[in-house]
């Protein structure tokens, strides 16, 4: 640690508790940061692509997650290093923005860092490297635009969309029934999509899971599911053309907020009070009946007596429905949440074509389906699966598929996958590099090398000879001037990704390159790390 | 002697060299960076795979000895207070009670749990098959075959095996008589590996009868199992009615014919005023008495209202206090208090009544009916027996046995049998048992391996070896010469349409169709598919990242 001394030879204390802190400066700091970033990338590298391997993650409580989703792995990894945390952030922002390619972006950043390290050793200043990367990334993004193609689909022709989602799902553990899931995802997205405005509100798609059943039993529900059952086991299990009263007041005698006491001192008072109480219940049920409700959904509980009265008056009811679900029901059915019985009016009732209770498997789990709602835009994807682990992984996979479908609706430009886009960019960047008369040339060339690392990792994971395969594909691309050649991961027998129908969205790929470059630039610019030493 | 040493040493050297190298690389990588938190650990590549293989195979070896009709039991002692002991050979139960740290082992436990929920039986088989698949995969990995190649080979093999089963499957849906005998065979086969094997004929009959009553529904709720220690397992019986584990109130009729039952959920103590903040405030003793009188009056009214339904039996979920009980007794009504919630719902279901909480409109409340209510004695306990109920579905199985442990295990065994049977009623396809399906599958898979070019064929071959391991284990557990038997079996299966399997009782290869050993296709298929899936899941892993365990505060 560098110390400054005054004229008497006493050290200046610049940092608080200076001697207890470790400090890395200059090239050492950069190298340490790069090695940390690389370490994170190395973990994810093997998860890339359709043949990528999974990771087992054991949480602090001993729960096991098996996944190959980059964002999830990093999220649960319990990372301590600051730079490694940056990488985690990187993958997360890709997840938020695009939803897919979370592994690729980290691998890309790792490769850029690795190349930067080599340049640093040659004595090139980090800022120059960063500049060069910036230039190169601009070239790559432009080139992507250049090689991208428009992708045609319509509301009636969903098969191309399904194909895309299947590409995304094929790298996940759920690839056993990827067609089924892809179809569900596409249908879900299309039913909430606004094709005119090219906008998709993914919040309208609720992804629910319940342990049990098979993965094939996963279904798309045009409506909402509530994990509750009818308050009385003998209420009707199916209501058609339901008018739903959505209440946030309990079916119980009122409890005024102010403190009060009702004193009973004579027999008469006791009896009137009793009658009063009975009347309360009667009135409440009557009010619901009067406005024409055929189903009551309540946030609170019911008294046994009220419950039976409801049952008796043939008014099915659901109790203890959570606040969030209540809101969703209100949105979907076009009803209003009513806080007091007095305020119930027929206009405030929600409407749904069909409400039914469904039971599952050998265990007596029941769920309530509210379908054909007035506002039918809200849909639910209901996942069934062997165990919790499977369901969580399916949820993540479906999320990715949903995002891909959404991105295509937003912007239907695509680039071909299987590393073909990266190889093509790499060729373009390499060619452009020679035109730069300054030191940045090296950085631009390094960027091209880094781009190669994604197809290289793909080939490696697929059990192919990485360098051999890559060079073969690259020369094929240049020779035939066709940017659609990529790595044949699934051993189909052709390198042409257009024939294999493997493609990704253009914005996803562009975002990957831009985000990775940004983070790498940020890491390169750090030249001083001050951290408290171990205590 | 010297030559022998010479042979051993290089081998030793060969084994050690890569391990040392492995150690040094990990040390090296740990030195450069530390990106994880302090206690968190990370295992990569070969080591991760090794850790999961070791974990999974250890679990397999643990439950392996319980497989088959001559499988052994395990004693499980809980760490909780009292150190309760469970004796079982049900795979799912054993695995559920284990505390496991190894992630791969947890995956296996999960699949056995799923198997239990889905089909109810085959919980041990699924773990053993998955374990054997991994054991074979380990060898392949050691021979430098990429896990992804193994997985794709396994997938092809499992598809092929399933098709092989589909071809040989027998479906007797049309023929009720034959189907029933199929069910009996399945029940007998399932029970023969359980504690009930001594009386399997009796229990098979019992289980088949119970399931046939359900008429195709898989709702096992309608079959109630009551355990009463005492007597022997043979004394267990199936009752067509409904048995409630309650006593009849004092002075009330012990036997009612043509009972009209009101099922209720209401407070039968001093019915409280539910209006918030109400309280009694009096200034003299006489007033207290008056109010008490009014309360009593209220109760009496309620009882009167209840009686106005024209009932002669009243079942309440909540307590019935002495006073109303006395009133009921006076009116000659049988009152049962504090029936548990399940009991009430089942009773309402069985008798066709509704669960009531208010009693103002007697004409519109649906009452339950049954022909006869009587108090019966099982062992020393008195139970209430409802017979001649409206819904023919429900029934009760009363299990008798020497001790709680025996009864618990008997319940588990019976539950397995019931699950399998109810699933078979829905999916009527049946296979032969005794290692027959495994041999059929193995033969087809072997065939496929010969046809498949490329590295995958090794994996497919390995799959077939894993399948053959199951009859081998069954034979081993029965103390037979497995090598000899399986070889014989394999030879037998070379002929078309052979029905040979292992006859554990006589210790030889026998004709399974003649011996009447059958299994449900659905169970076998679930075993095959979920075992392959689990093996795949574990094989795909190349890294284990363990977070730092959450620090628990010492409460002491």
mmCIF file of C-alpha atoms in Angstrom, chain A residues 14-358:
data_model
loop_
_atom_site.group_PDB
_atom_site.id
_atom_site.type_symbol
_atom_site.label_atom_id
_atom_site.label_comp_id
_atom_site.label_asym_id
_atom_site.label_seq_id
_atom_site.Cartn_x
_atom_site.Cartn_y
_atom_site.Cartn_z
ATOM 1 C CA UNK A 14 -5.826 9.243 3.873
ATOM 2 C CA UNK A 15 -8.289 6.416 4.203
ATOM 3 C CA UNK A 16 -10.083 5.581 7.369
ATOM 4 C CA UNK A 17 -8.398 2.626 9.081
ATOM 5 C CA UNK A 18 -6.027 2.560 6.209
ATOM 6 C CA UNK A 19 -3.802 -0.207 7.437
ATOM 7 C CA UNK A 20 -6.716 -2.625 7.720
ATOM 8 C CA UNK A 21 -7.672 -2.318 4.104
ATOM 9 C CA UNK A 22 -6.283 -4.074 1.103
ATOM 10 C CA UNK A 23 -5.751 -2.069 -1.976
ATOM 11 C CA UNK A 24 -5.030 -3.088 -5.520
ATOM 12 C CA UNK A 25 -3.903 -0.540 -8.065
ATOM 13 C CA UNK A 26 -3.221 -0.173 -11.742
ATOM 14 C CA UNK A 27 -2.592 -3.201 -13.815
ATOM 15 C CA UNK A 28 -2.946 -5.514 -10.827
ATOM 16 C CA UNK A 29 -6.434 -4.264 -10.148
ATOM 17 C CA UNK A 30 -7.443 -4.739 -13.739
ATOM 18 C CA UNK A 31 -6.016 -8.239 -13.831
ATOM 19 C CA UNK A 32 -7.765 -9.237 -10.632
ATOM 20 C CA UNK A 33 -11.059 -7.888 -11.920
ATOM 21 C CA UNK A 34 -10.686 -9.601 -15.224
ATOM 22 C CA UNK A 35 -9.926 -12.920 -13.618
ATOM 23 C CA UNK A 36 -13.016 -12.638 -11.436
ATOM 24 C CA UNK A 37 -15.195 -11.836 -14.422
ATOM 25 C CA UNK A 38 -13.702 -14.692 -16.344
ATOM 26 C CA UNK A 39 -14.374 -17.069 -13.504
ATOM 27 C CA UNK A 40 -18.070 -16.278 -13.599
ATOM 28 C CA UNK A 41 -18.157 -16.663 -17.356
ATOM 29 C CA UNK A 42 -16.382 -19.989 -17.077
ATOM 30 C CA UNK A 43 -19.108 -21.328 -14.828
ATOM 31 C CA UNK A 44 -21.784 -20.483 -17.366
ATOM 32 C CA UNK A 45 -19.832 -21.464 -20.425
ATOM 33 C CA UNK A 46 -20.815 -25.125 -20.229
ATOM 34 C CA UNK A 47 -24.517 -24.269 -20.017
ATOM 35 C CA UNK A 48 -24.625 -22.628 -23.400
ATOM 36 C CA UNK A 49 -26.632 -24.097 -26.218
ATOM 37 C CA UNK A 50 -29.031 -26.983 -26.704
ATOM 38 C CA UNK A 51 -26.530 -29.477 -25.348
ATOM 39 C CA UNK A 52 -25.476 -27.284 -22.467
ATOM 40 C CA UNK A 53 -25.073 -28.930 -19.107
ATOM 41 C CA UNK A 54 -27.096 -28.163 -16.008
ATOM 42 C CA UNK A 55 -25.918 -26.931 -12.662
ATOM 43 C CA UNK A 56 -27.069 -28.079 -9.294
ATOM 44 C CA UNK A 57 -27.506 -25.173 -6.940
ATOM 45 C CA UNK A 58 -28.008 -25.807 -3.290
ATOM 46 C CA UNK A 59 -29.599 -22.897 -1.478
ATOM 47 C CA UNK A 60 -28.698 -21.897 2.074
ATOM 48 C CA UNK A 61 -31.672 -23.920 3.287
ATOM 49 C CA UNK A 62 -30.613 -27.016 1.422
ATOM 50 C CA UNK A 63 -33.182 -26.801 -1.367
ATOM 51 C CA UNK A 64 -31.917 -28.045 -4.673
ATOM 52 C CA UNK A 65 -32.360 -26.223 -7.966
ATOM 53 C CA UNK A 66 -31.296 -27.814 -11.213
ATOM 54 C CA UNK A 67 -31.151 -25.372 -14.060
ATOM 55 C CA UNK A 68 -29.200 -24.174 -17.033
ATOM 56 C CA UNK A 69 -30.730 -20.743 -17.157
ATOM 57 C CA UNK A 70 -27.877 -18.273 -16.859
ATOM 58 C CA UNK A 71 -29.798 -15.656 -14.912
ATOM 59 C CA UNK A 72 -31.045 -18.173 -12.371
ATOM 60 C CA UNK A 73 -27.652 -19.735 -11.827
ATOM 61 C CA UNK A 74 -26.032 -16.400 -11.157
ATOM 62 C CA UNK A 75 -28.881 -15.192 -9.002
ATOM 63 C CA UNK A 76 -28.630 -18.143 -6.656
ATOM 64 C CA UNK A 77 -24.882 -18.429 -6.639
ATOM 65 C CA UNK A 78 -24.202 -16.409 -3.540
ATOM 66 C CA UNK A 79 -21.510 -14.312 -5.149
ATOM 67 C CA UNK A 80 -19.216 -12.234 -2.974
ATOM 68 C CA UNK A 81 -16.801 -10.581 -5.362
ATOM 69 C CA UNK A 82 -17.812 -7.119 -6.577
ATOM 70 C CA UNK A 83 -16.848 -7.694 -10.176
ATOM 71 C CA UNK A 84 -18.596 -11.023 -10.190
ATOM 72 C CA UNK A 85 -21.661 -9.167 -8.957
ATOM 73 C CA UNK A 86 -21.421 -6.907 -11.971
ATOM 74 C CA UNK A 87 -21.612 -9.957 -14.180
ATOM 75 C CA UNK A 88 -24.662 -11.123 -12.273
ATOM 76 C CA UNK A 89 -26.246 -7.734 -12.876
ATOM 77 C CA UNK A 90 -25.371 -8.027 -16.526
ATOM 78 C CA UNK A 91 -27.209 -11.263 -16.966
ATOM 79 C CA UNK A 92 -30.135 -9.913 -14.964
ATOM 80 C CA UNK A 93 -30.501 -6.855 -17.152
ATOM 81 C CA UNK A 94 -30.517 -9.055 -20.236
ATOM 82 C CA UNK A 95 -33.220 -11.056 -18.528
ATOM 83 C CA UNK A 96 -35.341 -7.975 -17.829
ATOM 84 C CA UNK A 97 -34.829 -6.422 -21.204
ATOM 85 C CA UNK A 98 -35.017 -9.421 -23.481
ATOM 86 C CA UNK A 99 -35.680 -12.452 -21.319
ATOM 87 C CA UNK A 100 -33.464 -14.797 -23.219
ATOM 88 C CA UNK A 101 -29.776 -15.140 -24.006
ATOM 89 C CA UNK A 102 -28.788 -14.613 -20.394
ATOM 90 C CA UNK A 103 -26.064 -17.214 -20.635
ATOM 91 C CA UNK A 104 -24.740 -15.957 -23.945
ATOM 92 C CA UNK A 105 -24.249 -12.424 -22.709
ATOM 93 C CA UNK A 106 -22.074 -13.533 -19.810
ATOM 94 C CA UNK A 107 -20.012 -15.852 -21.980
ATOM 95 C CA UNK A 108 -19.530 -12.993 -24.416
ATOM 96 C CA UNK A 109 -18.404 -10.619 -21.662
ATOM 97 C CA UNK A 110 -16.028 -13.263 -20.325
ATOM 98 C CA UNK A 111 -14.469 -13.672 -23.749
ATOM 99 C CA UNK A 112 -14.045 -9.920 -24.148
ATOM 100 C CA UNK A 113 -12.307 -9.754 -20.777
ATOM 101 C CA UNK A 114 -10.012 -12.590 -21.707
ATOM 102 C CA UNK A 115 -8.974 -10.814 -24.876
ATOM 103 C CA UNK A 116 -8.516 -7.551 -22.979
ATOM 104 C CA UNK A 117 -6.124 -9.255 -20.576
ATOM 105 C CA UNK A 118 -3.908 -10.263 -23.461
ATOM 106 C CA UNK A 119 -3.910 -6.723 -24.827
ATOM 107 C CA UNK A 120 -3.098 -5.308 -21.409
ATOM 108 C CA UNK A 121 -0.088 -7.557 -21.223
ATOM 109 C CA UNK A 122 1.105 -6.083 -24.467
ATOM 110 C CA UNK A 123 0.955 -2.706 -22.840
ATOM 111 C CA UNK A 124 -2.090 -1.238 -24.497
ATOM 112 C CA UNK A 125 -3.852 1.242 -22.276
ATOM 113 C CA UNK A 126 -7.219 0.037 -20.982
ATOM 114 C CA UNK A 127 -9.017 3.104 -22.254
ATOM 115 C CA UNK A 128 -7.786 2.407 -25.746
ATOM 116 C CA UNK A 129 -9.042 -1.136 -25.450
ATOM 117 C CA UNK A 130 -12.410 0.110 -24.268
ATOM 118 C CA UNK A 131 -12.598 2.528 -27.180
ATOM 119 C CA UNK A 132 -11.733 -0.203 -29.624
ATOM 120 C CA UNK A 133 -14.383 -2.478 -28.185
ATOM 121 C CA UNK A 134 -16.912 0.283 -28.477
ATOM 122 C CA UNK A 135 -16.129 0.777 -32.149
ATOM 123 C CA UNK A 136 -16.190 -2.920 -32.825
ATOM 124 C CA UNK A 137 -19.517 -3.377 -31.100
ATOM 125 C CA UNK A 138 -20.999 -0.652 -33.274
ATOM 126 C CA UNK A 139 -19.778 -2.462 -36.355
ATOM 127 C CA UNK A 140 -21.147 -5.760 -35.108
ATOM 128 C CA UNK A 141 -24.566 -4.331 -34.316
ATOM 129 C CA UNK A 142 -24.779 -2.694 -37.699
ATOM 130 C CA UNK A 143 -23.730 -5.894 -39.354
ATOM 131 C CA UNK A 144 -26.422 -7.785 -37.475
ATOM 132 C CA UNK A 145 -28.980 -5.371 -38.838
ATOM 133 C CA UNK A 146 -27.565 -6.032 -42.246
ATOM 134 C CA UNK A 147 -27.871 -9.809 -42.115
ATOM 135 C CA UNK A 148 -31.203 -9.837 -40.307
ATOM 136 C CA UNK A 149 -34.341 -10.992 -42.005
ATOM 137 C CA UNK A 150 -37.997 -10.271 -41.591
ATOM 138 C CA UNK A 151 -39.979 -13.008 -40.084
ATOM 139 C CA UNK A 152 -43.527 -13.573 -41.231
ATOM 140 C CA UNK A 153 -46.320 -14.749 -39.088
ATOM 141 C CA UNK A 154 -49.883 -13.797 -38.441
ATOM 142 C CA UNK A 155 -52.529 -14.454 -35.846
ATOM 143 C CA UNK A 156 -53.716 -17.362 -37.959
ATOM 144 C CA UNK A 157 -50.319 -18.769 -38.781
ATOM 145 C CA UNK A 158 -48.598 -19.373 -35.480
ATOM 146 C CA UNK A 159 -46.386 -22.237 -36.549
ATOM 147 C CA UNK A 160 -43.283 -20.073 -37.234
ATOM 148 C CA UNK A 161 -43.637 -18.515 -33.792
ATOM 149 C CA UNK A 162 -43.977 -21.936 -32.233
ATOM 150 C CA UNK A 163 -40.787 -22.972 -33.994
ATOM 151 C CA UNK A 164 -38.902 -20.056 -32.462
ATOM 152 C CA UNK A 165 -40.141 -20.831 -28.984
ATOM 153 C CA UNK A 166 -39.117 -24.427 -29.522
ATOM 154 C CA UNK A 167 -35.553 -23.284 -30.239
ATOM 155 C CA UNK A 168 -35.520 -21.528 -26.903
ATOM 156 C CA UNK A 169 -37.033 -24.460 -25.057
ATOM 157 C CA UNK A 170 -34.774 -27.042 -26.650
ATOM 158 C CA UNK A 171 -31.873 -26.028 -24.426
ATOM 159 C CA UNK A 172 -33.939 -26.574 -21.289
ATOM 160 C CA UNK A 173 -34.782 -29.705 -19.415
ATOM 161 C CA UNK A 174 -38.381 -29.517 -20.594
ATOM 162 C CA UNK A 175 -37.413 -30.294 -24.180
ATOM 163 C CA UNK A 176 -39.299 -33.577 -23.901
ATOM 164 C CA UNK A 177 -42.560 -31.802 -24.646
ATOM 165 C CA UNK A 178 -41.257 -28.600 -26.112
ATOM 166 C CA UNK A 179 -43.834 -28.469 -28.850
ATOM 167 C CA UNK A 180 -46.699 -28.523 -26.419
ATOM 168 C CA UNK A 181 -45.169 -25.832 -24.216
ATOM 169 C CA UNK A 182 -44.149 -23.686 -27.167
ATOM 170 C CA UNK A 183 -47.684 -23.785 -28.479
ATOM 171 C CA UNK A 184 -49.063 -22.792 -25.103
ATOM 172 C CA UNK A 185 -46.621 -19.905 -24.827
ATOM 173 C CA UNK A 186 -47.404 -18.581 -28.272
ATOM 174 C CA UNK A 187 -51.136 -18.835 -27.760
ATOM 175 C CA UNK A 188 -50.829 -17.073 -24.432
ATOM 176 C CA UNK A 189 -48.780 -14.243 -25.877
ATOM 177 C CA UNK A 190 -51.064 -13.851 -28.878
ATOM 178 C CA UNK A 191 -54.158 -13.700 -26.710
ATOM 179 C CA UNK A 192 -52.784 -10.775 -24.707
ATOM 180 C CA UNK A 193 -50.897 -9.145 -27.585
ATOM 181 C CA UNK A 194 -51.977 -5.945 -29.236
ATOM 182 C CA UNK A 195 -50.906 -6.665 -32.792
ATOM 183 C CA UNK A 196 -51.789 -3.185 -33.961
ATOM 184 C CA UNK A 197 -49.542 -1.422 -31.530
ATOM 185 C CA UNK A 198 -47.065 -4.313 -31.466
ATOM 186 C CA UNK A 199 -47.172 -4.413 -27.738
ATOM 187 C CA UNK A 200 -47.469 -7.287 -25.328
ATOM 188 C CA UNK A 201 -48.159 -6.854 -21.666
ATOM 189 C CA UNK A 202 -46.649 -9.934 -20.084
ATOM 190 C CA UNK A 203 -48.233 -9.037 -16.748
ATOM 191 C CA UNK A 204 -51.496 -10.290 -18.148
ATOM 192 C CA UNK A 205 -50.054 -13.779 -18.349
ATOM 193 C CA UNK A 206 -49.988 -15.453 -15.021
ATOM 194 C CA UNK A 207 -47.794 -18.508 -14.711
ATOM 195 C CA UNK A 208 -49.000 -20.837 -11.993
ATOM 196 C CA UNK A 209 -47.669 -24.207 -11.011
ATOM 197 C CA UNK A 210 -48.880 -27.048 -8.907
ATOM 198 C CA UNK A 211 -46.952 -30.162 -8.003
ATOM 199 C CA UNK A 212 -48.414 -33.367 -9.389
ATOM 200 C CA UNK A 213 -49.442 -34.736 -12.716
ATOM 201 C CA UNK A 214 -47.290 -34.819 -15.792
ATOM 202 C CA UNK A 215 -45.566 -32.086 -17.724
ATOM 203 C CA UNK A 216 -47.891 -32.916 -20.608
ATOM 204 C CA UNK A 217 -50.843 -31.884 -18.479
ATOM 205 C CA UNK A 218 -49.708 -28.277 -18.533
ATOM 206 C CA UNK A 219 -52.493 -26.200 -19.945
ATOM 207 C CA UNK A 220 -53.439 -22.716 -20.992
ATOM 208 C CA UNK A 221 -56.494 -21.308 -19.305
ATOM 209 C CA UNK A 222 -58.319 -18.379 -20.785
ATOM 210 C CA UNK A 223 -59.027 -16.900 -17.423
ATOM 211 C CA UNK A 224 -57.737 -17.049 -13.906
ATOM 212 C CA UNK A 225 -57.073 -19.813 -11.446
ATOM 213 C CA UNK A 226 -57.426 -19.402 -7.726
ATOM 214 C CA UNK A 227 -55.948 -21.917 -5.365
ATOM 215 C CA UNK A 228 -59.120 -22.102 -3.275
ATOM 216 C CA UNK A 229 -62.263 -24.142 -3.166
ATOM 217 C CA UNK A 230 -65.899 -23.436 -2.456
ATOM 218 C CA UNK A 231 -66.468 -22.587 1.171
ATOM 219 C CA UNK A 232 -68.947 -25.404 1.625
ATOM 220 C CA UNK A 233 -68.187 -28.839 0.197
ATOM 221 C CA UNK A 234 -71.694 -29.202 -1.120
ATOM 222 C CA UNK A 235 -71.951 -26.015 -3.096
ATOM 223 C CA UNK A 236 -72.288 -26.369 -6.853
ATOM 224 C CA UNK A 237 -68.943 -27.038 -8.510
ATOM 225 C CA UNK A 238 -69.736 -25.309 -11.752
ATOM 226 C CA UNK A 239 -71.449 -22.020 -12.452
ATOM 227 C CA UNK A 240 -72.228 -20.789 -15.894
ATOM 228 C CA UNK A 241 -72.641 -17.122 -16.723
ATOM 229 C CA UNK A 242 -71.547 -16.246 -13.241
ATOM 230 C CA UNK A 243 -72.133 -12.807 -11.825
ATOM 231 C CA UNK A 244 -69.479 -12.355 -9.246
ATOM 232 C CA UNK A 245 -69.666 -10.171 -6.172
ATOM 233 C CA UNK A 246 -66.135 -9.346 -5.089
ATOM 234 C CA UNK A 247 -66.177 -8.457 -1.426
ATOM 235 C CA UNK A 248 -63.593 -7.332 1.035
ATOM 236 C CA UNK A 249 -65.898 -7.492 4.042
ATOM 237 C CA UNK A 250 -66.350 -10.639 6.078
ATOM 238 C CA UNK A 251 -69.606 -12.485 6.469
ATOM 239 C CA UNK A 252 -69.518 -11.850 10.137
ATOM 240 C CA UNK A 253 -71.224 -9.517 12.556
ATOM 241 C CA UNK A 254 -69.731 -6.036 12.188
ATOM 242 C CA UNK A 255 -66.783 -5.080 14.310
ATOM 243 C CA UNK A 256 -66.769 -1.302 14.688
ATOM 244 C CA UNK A 257 -63.334 0.194 15.000
ATOM 245 C CA UNK A 258 -64.255 2.299 18.030
ATOM 246 C CA UNK A 259 -64.318 0.519 21.316
ATOM 247 C CA UNK A 260 -67.732 -0.223 22.593
ATOM 248 C CA UNK A 261 -69.523 -2.566 24.872
ATOM 249 C CA UNK A 262 -72.943 -4.017 24.636
ATOM 250 C CA UNK A 263 -74.143 -4.782 28.079
ATOM 251 C CA UNK A 264 -76.628 -7.503 28.636
ATOM 252 C CA UNK A 265 -78.466 -7.179 31.883
ATOM 253 C CA UNK A 266 -81.925 -8.537 31.229
ATOM 254 C CA UNK A 267 -83.325 -11.565 29.562
ATOM 255 C CA UNK A 268 -85.093 -9.421 26.974
ATOM 256 C CA UNK A 269 -81.901 -7.751 25.897
ATOM 257 C CA UNK A 270 -80.256 -11.145 25.524
ATOM 258 C CA UNK A 271 -83.034 -12.279 23.254
ATOM 259 C CA UNK A 272 -83.171 -9.153 21.112
ATOM 260 C CA UNK A 273 -79.459 -9.340 20.649
ATOM 261 C CA UNK A 274 -79.813 -12.897 19.474
ATOM 262 C CA UNK A 275 -82.472 -11.978 16.963
ATOM 263 C CA UNK A 276 -80.392 -9.034 15.825
ATOM 264 C CA UNK A 277 -77.482 -11.341 15.149
ATOM 265 C CA UNK A 278 -79.544 -13.713 13.073
ATOM 266 C CA UNK A 279 -80.868 -10.779 11.112
ATOM 267 C CA UNK A 280 -77.349 -9.650 10.303
ATOM 268 C CA UNK A 281 -76.508 -12.863 8.557
ATOM 269 C CA UNK A 282 -79.828 -12.935 6.781
ATOM 270 C CA UNK A 283 -79.447 -9.376 5.558
ATOM 271 C CA UNK A 284 -75.952 -9.931 4.274
ATOM 272 C CA UNK A 285 -76.904 -12.927 2.213
ATOM 273 C CA UNK A 286 -80.071 -11.234 1.068
ATOM 274 C CA UNK A 287 -78.148 -8.203 -0.182
ATOM 275 C CA UNK A 288 -75.917 -10.362 -2.309
ATOM 276 C CA UNK A 289 -78.960 -12.178 -3.639
ATOM 277 C CA UNK A 290 -80.779 -8.923 -4.326
ATOM 278 C CA UNK A 291 -78.175 -7.535 -6.692
ATOM 279 C CA UNK A 292 -78.274 -10.771 -8.611
ATOM 280 C CA UNK A 293 -74.889 -12.244 -7.746
ATOM 281 C CA UNK A 294 -74.459 -15.926 -8.448
ATOM 282 C CA UNK A 295 -71.028 -16.230 -6.892
ATOM 283 C CA UNK A 296 -69.454 -14.483 -3.949
ATOM 284 C CA UNK A 297 -65.704 -14.114 -3.708
ATOM 285 C CA UNK A 298 -64.605 -12.791 -0.379
ATOM 286 C CA UNK A 299 -61.276 -11.753 1.025
ATOM 287 C CA UNK A 300 -62.190 -12.794 4.555
ATOM 288 C CA UNK A 301 -63.706 -15.733 6.309
ATOM 289 C CA UNK A 302 -67.280 -16.713 6.918
ATOM 290 C CA UNK A 303 -68.981 -17.649 10.062
ATOM 291 C CA UNK A 304 -70.304 -21.218 10.070
ATOM 292 C CA UNK A 305 -73.846 -19.929 10.170
ATOM 293 C CA UNK A 306 -73.346 -17.512 7.302
ATOM 294 C CA UNK A 307 -71.697 -20.278 5.345
ATOM 295 C CA UNK A 308 -74.667 -22.519 5.702
ATOM 296 C CA UNK A 309 -77.084 -19.733 4.913
ATOM 297 C CA UNK A 310 -75.190 -19.051 1.694
ATOM 298 C CA UNK A 311 -75.293 -22.691 0.848
ATOM 299 C CA UNK A 312 -78.936 -22.805 1.720
ATOM 300 C CA UNK A 313 -79.838 -19.855 -0.441
ATOM 301 C CA UNK A 314 -77.933 -21.490 -3.251
ATOM 302 C CA UNK A 315 -75.277 -18.824 -3.429
ATOM 303 C CA UNK A 316 -71.837 -20.386 -3.901
ATOM 304 C CA UNK A 317 -69.010 -18.568 -2.205
ATOM 305 C CA UNK A 318 -65.238 -18.616 -1.968
ATOM 306 C CA UNK A 319 -63.483 -17.381 1.129
ATOM 307 C CA UNK A 320 -59.969 -16.290 2.058
ATOM 308 C CA UNK A 321 -58.994 -15.178 -1.424
ATOM 309 C CA UNK A 322 -55.754 -13.192 -1.354
ATOM 310 C CA UNK A 323 -55.662 -9.506 -2.164
ATOM 311 C CA UNK A 324 -53.604 -9.867 -5.342
ATOM 312 C CA UNK A 325 -55.826 -12.573 -6.700
ATOM 313 C CA UNK A 326 -58.881 -10.553 -5.806
ATOM 314 C CA UNK A 327 -57.571 -7.667 -7.869
ATOM 315 C CA UNK A 328 -56.808 -9.929 -10.799
ATOM 316 C CA UNK A 329 -60.309 -11.358 -10.652
ATOM 317 C CA UNK A 330 -61.741 -7.857 -10.563
ATOM 318 C CA UNK A 331 -59.692 -6.826 -13.605
ATOM 319 C CA UNK A 332 -60.509 -9.934 -15.560
ATOM 320 C CA UNK A 333 -64.209 -10.044 -14.854
ATOM 321 C CA UNK A 334 -64.683 -6.306 -15.078
ATOM 322 C CA UNK A 335 -66.122 -6.171 -11.590
ATOM 323 C CA UNK A 336 -65.454 -3.758 -8.767
ATOM 324 C CA UNK A 337 -64.115 -4.642 -5.383
ATOM 325 C CA UNK A 338 -66.843 -3.856 -2.894
ATOM 326 C CA UNK A 339 -65.823 -3.032 0.662
ATOM 327 C CA UNK A 340 -69.316 -2.883 2.210
ATOM 328 C CA UNK A 341 -72.523 -4.788 1.703
ATOM 329 C CA UNK A 342 -74.470 -1.554 1.461
ATOM 330 C CA UNK A 343 -72.515 -0.562 -1.618
ATOM 331 C CA UNK A 344 -73.325 -3.647 -3.620
ATOM 332 C CA UNK A 345 -75.032 -2.746 -6.879
ATOM 333 C CA UNK A 346 -75.641 -4.848 -9.971
ATOM 334 C CA UNK A 347 -73.141 -2.768 -11.992
ATOM 335 C CA UNK A 348 -70.343 -3.656 -9.648
ATOM 336 C CA UNK A 349 -70.619 -7.363 -10.281
ATOM 337 C CA UNK A 350 -67.996 -9.069 -12.398
ATOM 338 C CA UNK A 351 -68.970 -11.445 -15.141
ATOM 339 C CA UNK A 352 -67.449 -14.735 -16.220
ATOM 340 C CA UNK A 353 -68.706 -17.314 -18.664
ATOM 341 C CA UNK A 354 -67.756 -20.286 -16.579
ATOM 342 C CA UNK A 355 -66.513 -20.822 -13.065
ATOM 343 C CA UNK A 356 -65.625 -24.344 -12.090
ATOM 344 C CA UNK A 357 -63.857 -26.235 -9.398
ATOM 345 C CA UNK A 358 -61.401 -28.851 -10.539
#
